[in-house]
PDB file of C-alpha atoms and ligand atoms in Angstrom:
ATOM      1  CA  UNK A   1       0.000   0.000   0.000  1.00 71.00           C
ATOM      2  CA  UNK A   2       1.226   3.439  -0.641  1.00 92.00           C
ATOM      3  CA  UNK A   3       2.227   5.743   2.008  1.00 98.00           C
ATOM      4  CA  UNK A   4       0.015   8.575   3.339  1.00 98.00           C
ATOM      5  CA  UNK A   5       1.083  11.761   1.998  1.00 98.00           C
ATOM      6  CA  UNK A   6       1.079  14.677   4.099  1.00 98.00           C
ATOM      7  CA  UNK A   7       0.729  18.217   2.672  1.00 98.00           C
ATOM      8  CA  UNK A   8       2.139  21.171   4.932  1.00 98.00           C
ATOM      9  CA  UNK A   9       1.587  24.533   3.463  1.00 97.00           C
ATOM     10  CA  UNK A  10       1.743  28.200   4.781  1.00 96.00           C
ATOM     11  CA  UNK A  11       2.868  31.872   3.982  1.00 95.00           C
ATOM     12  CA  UNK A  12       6.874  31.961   3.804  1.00 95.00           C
ATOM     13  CA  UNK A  13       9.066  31.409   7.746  1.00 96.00           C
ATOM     14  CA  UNK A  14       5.624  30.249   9.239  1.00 97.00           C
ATOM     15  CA  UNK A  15       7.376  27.092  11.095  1.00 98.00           C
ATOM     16  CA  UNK A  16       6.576  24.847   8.258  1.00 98.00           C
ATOM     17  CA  UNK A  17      10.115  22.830   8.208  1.00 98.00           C
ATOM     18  CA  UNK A  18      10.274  22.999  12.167  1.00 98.00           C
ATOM     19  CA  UNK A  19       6.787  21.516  12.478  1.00 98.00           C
ATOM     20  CA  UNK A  20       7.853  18.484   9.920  1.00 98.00           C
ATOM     21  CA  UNK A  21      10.811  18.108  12.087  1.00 98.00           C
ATOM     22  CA  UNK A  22       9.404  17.777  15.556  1.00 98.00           C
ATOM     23  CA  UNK A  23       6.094  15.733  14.010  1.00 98.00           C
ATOM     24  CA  UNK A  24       9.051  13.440  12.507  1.00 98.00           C
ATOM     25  CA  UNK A  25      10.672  12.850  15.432  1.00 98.00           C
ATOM     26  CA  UNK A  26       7.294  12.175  17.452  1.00 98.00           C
ATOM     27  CA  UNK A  27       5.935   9.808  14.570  1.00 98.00           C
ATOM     28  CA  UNK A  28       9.396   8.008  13.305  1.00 98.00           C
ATOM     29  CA  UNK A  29       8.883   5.276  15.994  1.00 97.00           C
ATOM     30  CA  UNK A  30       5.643   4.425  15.069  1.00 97.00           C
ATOM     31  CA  UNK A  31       6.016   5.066  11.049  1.00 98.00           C
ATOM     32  CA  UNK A  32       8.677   4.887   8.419  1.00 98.00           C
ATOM     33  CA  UNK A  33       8.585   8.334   7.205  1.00 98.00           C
ATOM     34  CA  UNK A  34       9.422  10.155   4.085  1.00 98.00           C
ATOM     35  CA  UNK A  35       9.781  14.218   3.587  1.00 98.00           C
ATOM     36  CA  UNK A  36       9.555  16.369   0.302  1.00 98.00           C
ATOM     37  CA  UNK A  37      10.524  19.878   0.639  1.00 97.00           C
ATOM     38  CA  UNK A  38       9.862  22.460  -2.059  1.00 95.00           C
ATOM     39  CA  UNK A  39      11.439  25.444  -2.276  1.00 91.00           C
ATOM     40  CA  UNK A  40      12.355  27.987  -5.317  1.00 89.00           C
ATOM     41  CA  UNK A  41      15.882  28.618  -6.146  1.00 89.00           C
ATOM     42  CA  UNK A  42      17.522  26.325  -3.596  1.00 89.00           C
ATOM     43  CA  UNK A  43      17.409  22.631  -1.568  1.00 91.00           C
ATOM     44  CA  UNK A  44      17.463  24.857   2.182  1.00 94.00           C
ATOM     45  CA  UNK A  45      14.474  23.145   4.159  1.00 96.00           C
ATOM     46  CA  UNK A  46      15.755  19.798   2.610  1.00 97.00           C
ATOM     47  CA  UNK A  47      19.057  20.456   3.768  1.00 97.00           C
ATOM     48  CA  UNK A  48      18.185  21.621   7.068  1.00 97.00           C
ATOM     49  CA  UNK A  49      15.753  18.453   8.050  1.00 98.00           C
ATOM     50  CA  UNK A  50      19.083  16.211   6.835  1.00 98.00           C
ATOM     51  CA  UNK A  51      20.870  17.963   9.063  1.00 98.00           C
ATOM     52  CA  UNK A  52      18.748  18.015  11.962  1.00 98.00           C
ATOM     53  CA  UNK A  53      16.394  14.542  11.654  1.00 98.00           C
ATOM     54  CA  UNK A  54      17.760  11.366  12.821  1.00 96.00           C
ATOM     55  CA  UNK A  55      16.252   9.638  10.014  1.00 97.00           C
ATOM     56  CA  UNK A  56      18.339   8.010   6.987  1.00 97.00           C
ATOM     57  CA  UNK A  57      19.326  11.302   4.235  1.00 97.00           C
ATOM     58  CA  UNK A  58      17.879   9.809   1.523  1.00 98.00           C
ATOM     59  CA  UNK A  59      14.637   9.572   2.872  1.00 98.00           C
ATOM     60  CA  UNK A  60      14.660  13.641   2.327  1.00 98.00           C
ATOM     61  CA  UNK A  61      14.314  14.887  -1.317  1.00 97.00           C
ATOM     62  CA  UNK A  62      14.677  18.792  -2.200  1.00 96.00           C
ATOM     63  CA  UNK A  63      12.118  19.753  -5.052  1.00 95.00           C
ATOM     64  CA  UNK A  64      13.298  22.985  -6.448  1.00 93.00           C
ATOM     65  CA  UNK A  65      10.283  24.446  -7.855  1.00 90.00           C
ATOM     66  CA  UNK A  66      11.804  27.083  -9.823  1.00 89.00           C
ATOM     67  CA  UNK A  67       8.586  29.023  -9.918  1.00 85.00           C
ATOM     68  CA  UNK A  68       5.173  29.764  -7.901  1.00 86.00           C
ATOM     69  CA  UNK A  69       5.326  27.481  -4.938  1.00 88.00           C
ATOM     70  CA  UNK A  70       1.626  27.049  -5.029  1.00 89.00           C
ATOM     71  CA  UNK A  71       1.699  25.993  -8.992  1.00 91.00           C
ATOM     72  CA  UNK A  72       4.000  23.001  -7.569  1.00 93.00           C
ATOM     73  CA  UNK A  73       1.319  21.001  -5.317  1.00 94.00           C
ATOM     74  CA  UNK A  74      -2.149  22.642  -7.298  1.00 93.00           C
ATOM     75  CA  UNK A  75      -1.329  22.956 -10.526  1.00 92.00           C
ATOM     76  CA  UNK A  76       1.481  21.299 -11.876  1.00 93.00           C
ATOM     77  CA  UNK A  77       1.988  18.406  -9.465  1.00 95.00           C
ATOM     78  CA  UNK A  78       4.437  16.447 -11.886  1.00 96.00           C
ATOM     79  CA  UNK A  79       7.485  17.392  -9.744  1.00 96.00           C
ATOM     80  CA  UNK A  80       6.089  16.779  -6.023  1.00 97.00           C
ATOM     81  CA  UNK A  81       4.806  13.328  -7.454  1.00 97.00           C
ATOM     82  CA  UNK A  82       7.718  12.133  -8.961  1.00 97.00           C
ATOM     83  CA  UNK A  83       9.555  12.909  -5.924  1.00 98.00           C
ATOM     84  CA  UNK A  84       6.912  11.017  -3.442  1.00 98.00           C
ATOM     85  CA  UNK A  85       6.949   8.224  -6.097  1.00 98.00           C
ATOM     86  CA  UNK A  86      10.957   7.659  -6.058  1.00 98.00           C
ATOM     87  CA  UNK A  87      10.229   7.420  -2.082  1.00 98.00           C
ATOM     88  CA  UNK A  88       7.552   5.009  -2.668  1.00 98.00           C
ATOM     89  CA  UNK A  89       9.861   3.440  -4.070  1.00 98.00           C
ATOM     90  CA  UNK A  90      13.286   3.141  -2.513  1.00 98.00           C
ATOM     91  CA  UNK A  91      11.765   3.098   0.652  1.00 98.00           C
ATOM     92  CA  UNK A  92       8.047   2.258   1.134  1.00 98.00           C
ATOM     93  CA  UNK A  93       7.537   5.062   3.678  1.00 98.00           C
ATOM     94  CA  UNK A  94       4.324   4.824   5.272  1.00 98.00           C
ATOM     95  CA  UNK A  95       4.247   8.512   5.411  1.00 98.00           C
ATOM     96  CA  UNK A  96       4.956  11.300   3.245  1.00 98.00           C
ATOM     97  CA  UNK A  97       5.169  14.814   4.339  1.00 98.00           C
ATOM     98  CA  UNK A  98       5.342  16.963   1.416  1.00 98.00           C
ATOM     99  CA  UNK A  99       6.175  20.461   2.936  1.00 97.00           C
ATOM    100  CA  UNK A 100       4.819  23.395  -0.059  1.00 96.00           C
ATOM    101  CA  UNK A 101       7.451  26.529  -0.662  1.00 93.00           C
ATOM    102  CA  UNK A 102       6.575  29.235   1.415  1.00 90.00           C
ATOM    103  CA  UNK A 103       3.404  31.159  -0.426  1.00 88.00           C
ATOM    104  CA  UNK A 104       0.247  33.804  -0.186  1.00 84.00           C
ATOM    105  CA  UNK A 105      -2.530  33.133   1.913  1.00 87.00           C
ATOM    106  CA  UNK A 106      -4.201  31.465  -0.993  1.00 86.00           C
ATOM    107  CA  UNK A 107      -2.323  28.221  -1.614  1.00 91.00           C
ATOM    108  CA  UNK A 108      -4.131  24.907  -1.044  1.00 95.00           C
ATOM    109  CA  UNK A 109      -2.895  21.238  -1.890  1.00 97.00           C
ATOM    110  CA  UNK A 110      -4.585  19.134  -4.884  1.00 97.00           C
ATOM    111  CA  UNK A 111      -5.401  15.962  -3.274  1.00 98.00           C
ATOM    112  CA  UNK A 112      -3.955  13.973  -6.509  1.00 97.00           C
ATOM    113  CA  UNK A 113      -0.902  15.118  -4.579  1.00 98.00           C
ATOM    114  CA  UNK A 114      -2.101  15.058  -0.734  1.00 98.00           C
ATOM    115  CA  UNK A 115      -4.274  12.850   0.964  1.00 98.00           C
ATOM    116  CA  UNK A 116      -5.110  15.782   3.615  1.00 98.00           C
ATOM    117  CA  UNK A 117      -2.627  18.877   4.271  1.00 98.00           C
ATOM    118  CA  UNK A 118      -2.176  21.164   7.286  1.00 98.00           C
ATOM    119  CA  UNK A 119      -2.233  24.775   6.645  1.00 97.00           C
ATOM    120  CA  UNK A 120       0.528  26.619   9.381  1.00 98.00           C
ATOM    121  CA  UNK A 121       0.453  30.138   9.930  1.00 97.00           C
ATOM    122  CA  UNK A 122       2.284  31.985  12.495  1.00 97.00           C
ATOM    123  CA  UNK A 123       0.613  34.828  15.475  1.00 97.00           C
ATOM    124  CA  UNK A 124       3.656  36.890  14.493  1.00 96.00           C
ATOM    125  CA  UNK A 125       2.400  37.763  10.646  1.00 94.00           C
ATOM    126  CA  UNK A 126      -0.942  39.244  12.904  1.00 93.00           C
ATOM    127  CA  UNK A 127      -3.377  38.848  14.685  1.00 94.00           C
ATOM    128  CA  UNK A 128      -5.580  39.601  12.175  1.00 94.00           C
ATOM    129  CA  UNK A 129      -4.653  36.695   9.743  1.00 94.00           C
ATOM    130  CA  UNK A 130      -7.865  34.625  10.112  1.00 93.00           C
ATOM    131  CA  UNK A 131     -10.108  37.357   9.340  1.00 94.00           C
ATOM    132  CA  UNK A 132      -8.515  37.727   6.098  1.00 92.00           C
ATOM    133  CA  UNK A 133     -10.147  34.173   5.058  1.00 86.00           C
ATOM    134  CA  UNK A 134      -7.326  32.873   2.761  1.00 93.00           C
ATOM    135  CA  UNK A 135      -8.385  29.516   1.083  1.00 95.00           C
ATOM    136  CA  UNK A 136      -5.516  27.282   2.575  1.00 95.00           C
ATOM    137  CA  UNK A 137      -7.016  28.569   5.939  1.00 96.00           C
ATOM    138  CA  UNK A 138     -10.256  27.989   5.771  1.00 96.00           C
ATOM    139  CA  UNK A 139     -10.436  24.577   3.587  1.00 96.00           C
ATOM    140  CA  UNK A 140      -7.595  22.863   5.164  1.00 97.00           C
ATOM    141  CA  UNK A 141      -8.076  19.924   7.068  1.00 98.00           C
ATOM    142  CA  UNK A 142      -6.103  20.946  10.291  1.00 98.00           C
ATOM    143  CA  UNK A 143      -5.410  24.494  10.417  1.00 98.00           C
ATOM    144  CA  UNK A 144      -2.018  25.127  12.733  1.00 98.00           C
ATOM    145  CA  UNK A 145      -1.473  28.495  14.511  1.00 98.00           C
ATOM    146  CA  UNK A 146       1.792  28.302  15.651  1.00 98.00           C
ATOM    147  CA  UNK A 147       4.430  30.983  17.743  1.00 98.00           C
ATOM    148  CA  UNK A 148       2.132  31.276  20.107  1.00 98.00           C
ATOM    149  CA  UNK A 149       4.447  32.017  22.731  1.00 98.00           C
ATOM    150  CA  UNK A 150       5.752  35.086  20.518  1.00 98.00           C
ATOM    151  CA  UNK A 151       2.017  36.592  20.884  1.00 98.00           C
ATOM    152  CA  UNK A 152       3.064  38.536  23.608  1.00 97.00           C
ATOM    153  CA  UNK A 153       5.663  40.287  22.145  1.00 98.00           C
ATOM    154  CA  UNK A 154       4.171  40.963  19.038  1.00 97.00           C
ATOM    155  CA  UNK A 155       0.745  42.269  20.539  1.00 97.00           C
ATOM    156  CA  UNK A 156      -1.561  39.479  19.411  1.00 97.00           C
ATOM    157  CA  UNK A 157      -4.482  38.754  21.198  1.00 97.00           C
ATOM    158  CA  UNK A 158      -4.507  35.577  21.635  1.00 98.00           C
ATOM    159  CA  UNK A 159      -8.447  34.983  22.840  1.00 98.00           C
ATOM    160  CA  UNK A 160      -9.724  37.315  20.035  1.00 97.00           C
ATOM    161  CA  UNK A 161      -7.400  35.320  17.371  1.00 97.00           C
ATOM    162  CA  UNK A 162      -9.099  32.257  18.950  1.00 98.00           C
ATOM    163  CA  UNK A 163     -12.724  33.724  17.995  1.00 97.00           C
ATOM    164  CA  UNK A 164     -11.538  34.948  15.122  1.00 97.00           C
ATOM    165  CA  UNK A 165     -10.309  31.287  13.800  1.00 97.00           C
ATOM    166  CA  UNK A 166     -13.237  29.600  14.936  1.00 97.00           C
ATOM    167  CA  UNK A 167     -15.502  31.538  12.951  1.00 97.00           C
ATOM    168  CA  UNK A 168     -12.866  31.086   9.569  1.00 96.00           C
ATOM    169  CA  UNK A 169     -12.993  27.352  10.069  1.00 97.00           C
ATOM    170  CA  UNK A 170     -16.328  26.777  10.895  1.00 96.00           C
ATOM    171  CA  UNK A 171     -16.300  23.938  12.667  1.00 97.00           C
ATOM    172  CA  UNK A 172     -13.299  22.194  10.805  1.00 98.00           C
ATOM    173  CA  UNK A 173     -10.541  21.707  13.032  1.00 98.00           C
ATOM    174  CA  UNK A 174      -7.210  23.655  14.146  1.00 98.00           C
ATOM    175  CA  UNK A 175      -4.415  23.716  16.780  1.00 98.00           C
ATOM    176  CA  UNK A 176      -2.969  26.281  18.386  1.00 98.00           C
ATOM    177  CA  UNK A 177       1.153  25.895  18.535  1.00 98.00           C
ATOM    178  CA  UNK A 178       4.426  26.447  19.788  1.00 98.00           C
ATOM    179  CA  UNK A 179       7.720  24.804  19.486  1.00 98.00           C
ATOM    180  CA  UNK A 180       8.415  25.428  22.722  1.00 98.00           C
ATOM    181  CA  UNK A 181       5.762  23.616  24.466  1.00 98.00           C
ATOM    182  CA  UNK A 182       5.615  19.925  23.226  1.00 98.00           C
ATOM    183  CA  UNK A 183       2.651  19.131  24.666  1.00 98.00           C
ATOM    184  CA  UNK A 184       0.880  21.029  21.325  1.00 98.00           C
ATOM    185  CA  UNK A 185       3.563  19.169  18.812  1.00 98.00           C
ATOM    186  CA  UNK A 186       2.141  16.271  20.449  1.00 98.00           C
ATOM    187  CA  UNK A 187      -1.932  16.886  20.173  1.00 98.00           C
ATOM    188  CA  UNK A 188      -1.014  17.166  15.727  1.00 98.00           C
ATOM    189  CA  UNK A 189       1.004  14.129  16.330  1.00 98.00           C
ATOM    190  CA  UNK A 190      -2.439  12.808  17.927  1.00 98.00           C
ATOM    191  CA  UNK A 191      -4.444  14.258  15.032  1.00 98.00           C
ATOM    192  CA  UNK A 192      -2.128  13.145  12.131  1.00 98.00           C
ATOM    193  CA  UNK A 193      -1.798   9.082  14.071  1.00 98.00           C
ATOM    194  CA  UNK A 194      -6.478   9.836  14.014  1.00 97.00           C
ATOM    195  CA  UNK A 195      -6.513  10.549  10.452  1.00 96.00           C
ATOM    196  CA  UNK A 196      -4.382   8.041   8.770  1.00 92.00           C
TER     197      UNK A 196
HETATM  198  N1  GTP B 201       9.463  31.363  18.650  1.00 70.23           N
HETATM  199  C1  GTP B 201       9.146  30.418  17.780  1.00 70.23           C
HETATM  200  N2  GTP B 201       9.852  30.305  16.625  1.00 70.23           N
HETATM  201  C2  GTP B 201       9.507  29.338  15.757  1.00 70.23           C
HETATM  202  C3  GTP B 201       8.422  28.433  15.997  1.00 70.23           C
HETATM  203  N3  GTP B 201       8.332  27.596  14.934  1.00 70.23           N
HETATM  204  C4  GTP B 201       9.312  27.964  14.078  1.00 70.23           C
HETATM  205  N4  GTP B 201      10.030  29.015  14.556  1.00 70.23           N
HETATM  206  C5  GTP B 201      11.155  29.713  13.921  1.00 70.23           C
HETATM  207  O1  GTP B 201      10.672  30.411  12.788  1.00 70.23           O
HETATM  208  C6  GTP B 201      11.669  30.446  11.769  1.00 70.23           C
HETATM  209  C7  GTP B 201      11.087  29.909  10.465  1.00 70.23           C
HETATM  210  O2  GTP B 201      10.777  28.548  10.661  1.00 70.23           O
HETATM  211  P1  GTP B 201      10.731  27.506   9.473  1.00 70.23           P
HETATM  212  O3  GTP B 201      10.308  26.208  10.050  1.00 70.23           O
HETATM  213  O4  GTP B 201      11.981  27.542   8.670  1.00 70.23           O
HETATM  214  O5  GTP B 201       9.550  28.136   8.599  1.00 70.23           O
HETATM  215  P2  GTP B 201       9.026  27.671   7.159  1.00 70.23           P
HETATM  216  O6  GTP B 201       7.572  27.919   7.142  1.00 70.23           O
HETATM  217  O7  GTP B 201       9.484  26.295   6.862  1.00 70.23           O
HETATM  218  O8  GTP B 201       9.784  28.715   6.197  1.00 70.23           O
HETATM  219  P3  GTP B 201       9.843  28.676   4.561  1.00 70.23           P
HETATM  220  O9  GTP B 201      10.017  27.261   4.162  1.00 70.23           O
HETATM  221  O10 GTP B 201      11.024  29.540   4.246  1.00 70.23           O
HETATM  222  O11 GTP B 201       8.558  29.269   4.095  1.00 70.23           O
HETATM  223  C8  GTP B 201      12.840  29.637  12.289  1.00 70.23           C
HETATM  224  O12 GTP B 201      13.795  30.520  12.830  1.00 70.23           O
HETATM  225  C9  GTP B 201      12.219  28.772  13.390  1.00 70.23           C
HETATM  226  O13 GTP B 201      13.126  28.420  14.408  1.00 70.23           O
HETATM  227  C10 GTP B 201       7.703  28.570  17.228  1.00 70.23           C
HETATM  228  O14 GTP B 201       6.739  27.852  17.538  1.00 70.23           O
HETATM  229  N5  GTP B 201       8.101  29.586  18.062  1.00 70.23           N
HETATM  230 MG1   MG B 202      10.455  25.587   5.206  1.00 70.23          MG
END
């Protein structure tokens, strides 16, 4: 059987790579795990996870895009599944995270590419994010707020954001996160380990 592939999209620095590293390191016990990075001009978040995952190098393939990161997993897919299918492949991962180039608010996932995707943006890019109703917000299937423990330096109101991204997702769900308290990393862990 094919592994479960993973989307992880967001607006560009949003924690994106750090979230596929600390879900990777919380999951690899269970699962045999795969990662797909996409960036533009370069092989960075790729590089990084090798550098930083205690899983096998290979098992981490750089996509450069060379264009609109959002083209890459929506409309032109070609690259991304090539990439998950070499996986498949050499290593019969039972997951896939495929991690999008950093984009606009309006990015979302095909799902010939993704079996579900998580959608990560970050308190410090405003408060006022979800009321701006991008699409990869509000049709995401877990929507991840992350920094939260910058909120206080950055002014966010964290209560009113919480309002604010209840009424975006209407119902669907979404996790507020941070890095530095693993406890959150742990509740997507428990979310991803639901829906596969
Ligand atoms: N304080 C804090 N910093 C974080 C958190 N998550 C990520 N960061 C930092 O935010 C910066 C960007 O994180 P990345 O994981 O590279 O973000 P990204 O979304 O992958 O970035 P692109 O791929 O360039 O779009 C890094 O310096 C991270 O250490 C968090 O929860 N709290
Ligand atoms: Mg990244």
């Amino acid at each position: 059987m094919g592994a479960v592939k993973i989307g992880v999209a967001g607006p560009v620095g949003s924690g994106k790579t750090s979230l596929i590293e600390l879900l990777t390191d919380e999951l690899k016990s269970s699962y045999s795990i795969a990662i797909v990075t996409n960036d533009i001009y370069t092989k960075e978040d790729a590089d990084y996870l090798k550098a930083h995952l205690d899983i096998h190098n290979d098992r981490i393939l750089g996509v450069e895009t060379g264009g609109c990161p959002h083209t890459a997993i929506r409309d032109d897919i070609s690259m991304n599944m090539r990439a998950c299918e070499e996986l498949q492949e050499k290593f019969n991962p039972q997951i896939i995270f495929v991690e999008s180039g950093g984009d606009n608010l309006s990015a979302t996932f095909s799902y010939e590419l993704v079996d579900f995707y998580l959608y990560v943006v970050d308190v410090a890019q405003g408060g006022d994010i979800p009321r701006k109703r991008g699409a990869g917000l509000i049709m995401c299937d877990l929507l991840i707020v992350n920094k939260t423990d910058l909120a206080r330096f950055v002014d966010v109101d964290l209560d009113q954001m919480l309002r604010d991204v209840e009424a975006a997702r209407r119902g669907k769900p979404f996790i507020f996160a941070s890095k530095k308290e693993p406890k959150t990393i742990e509740k997507i862990a428990e979310w991803i380990r639901s829906a596969i």
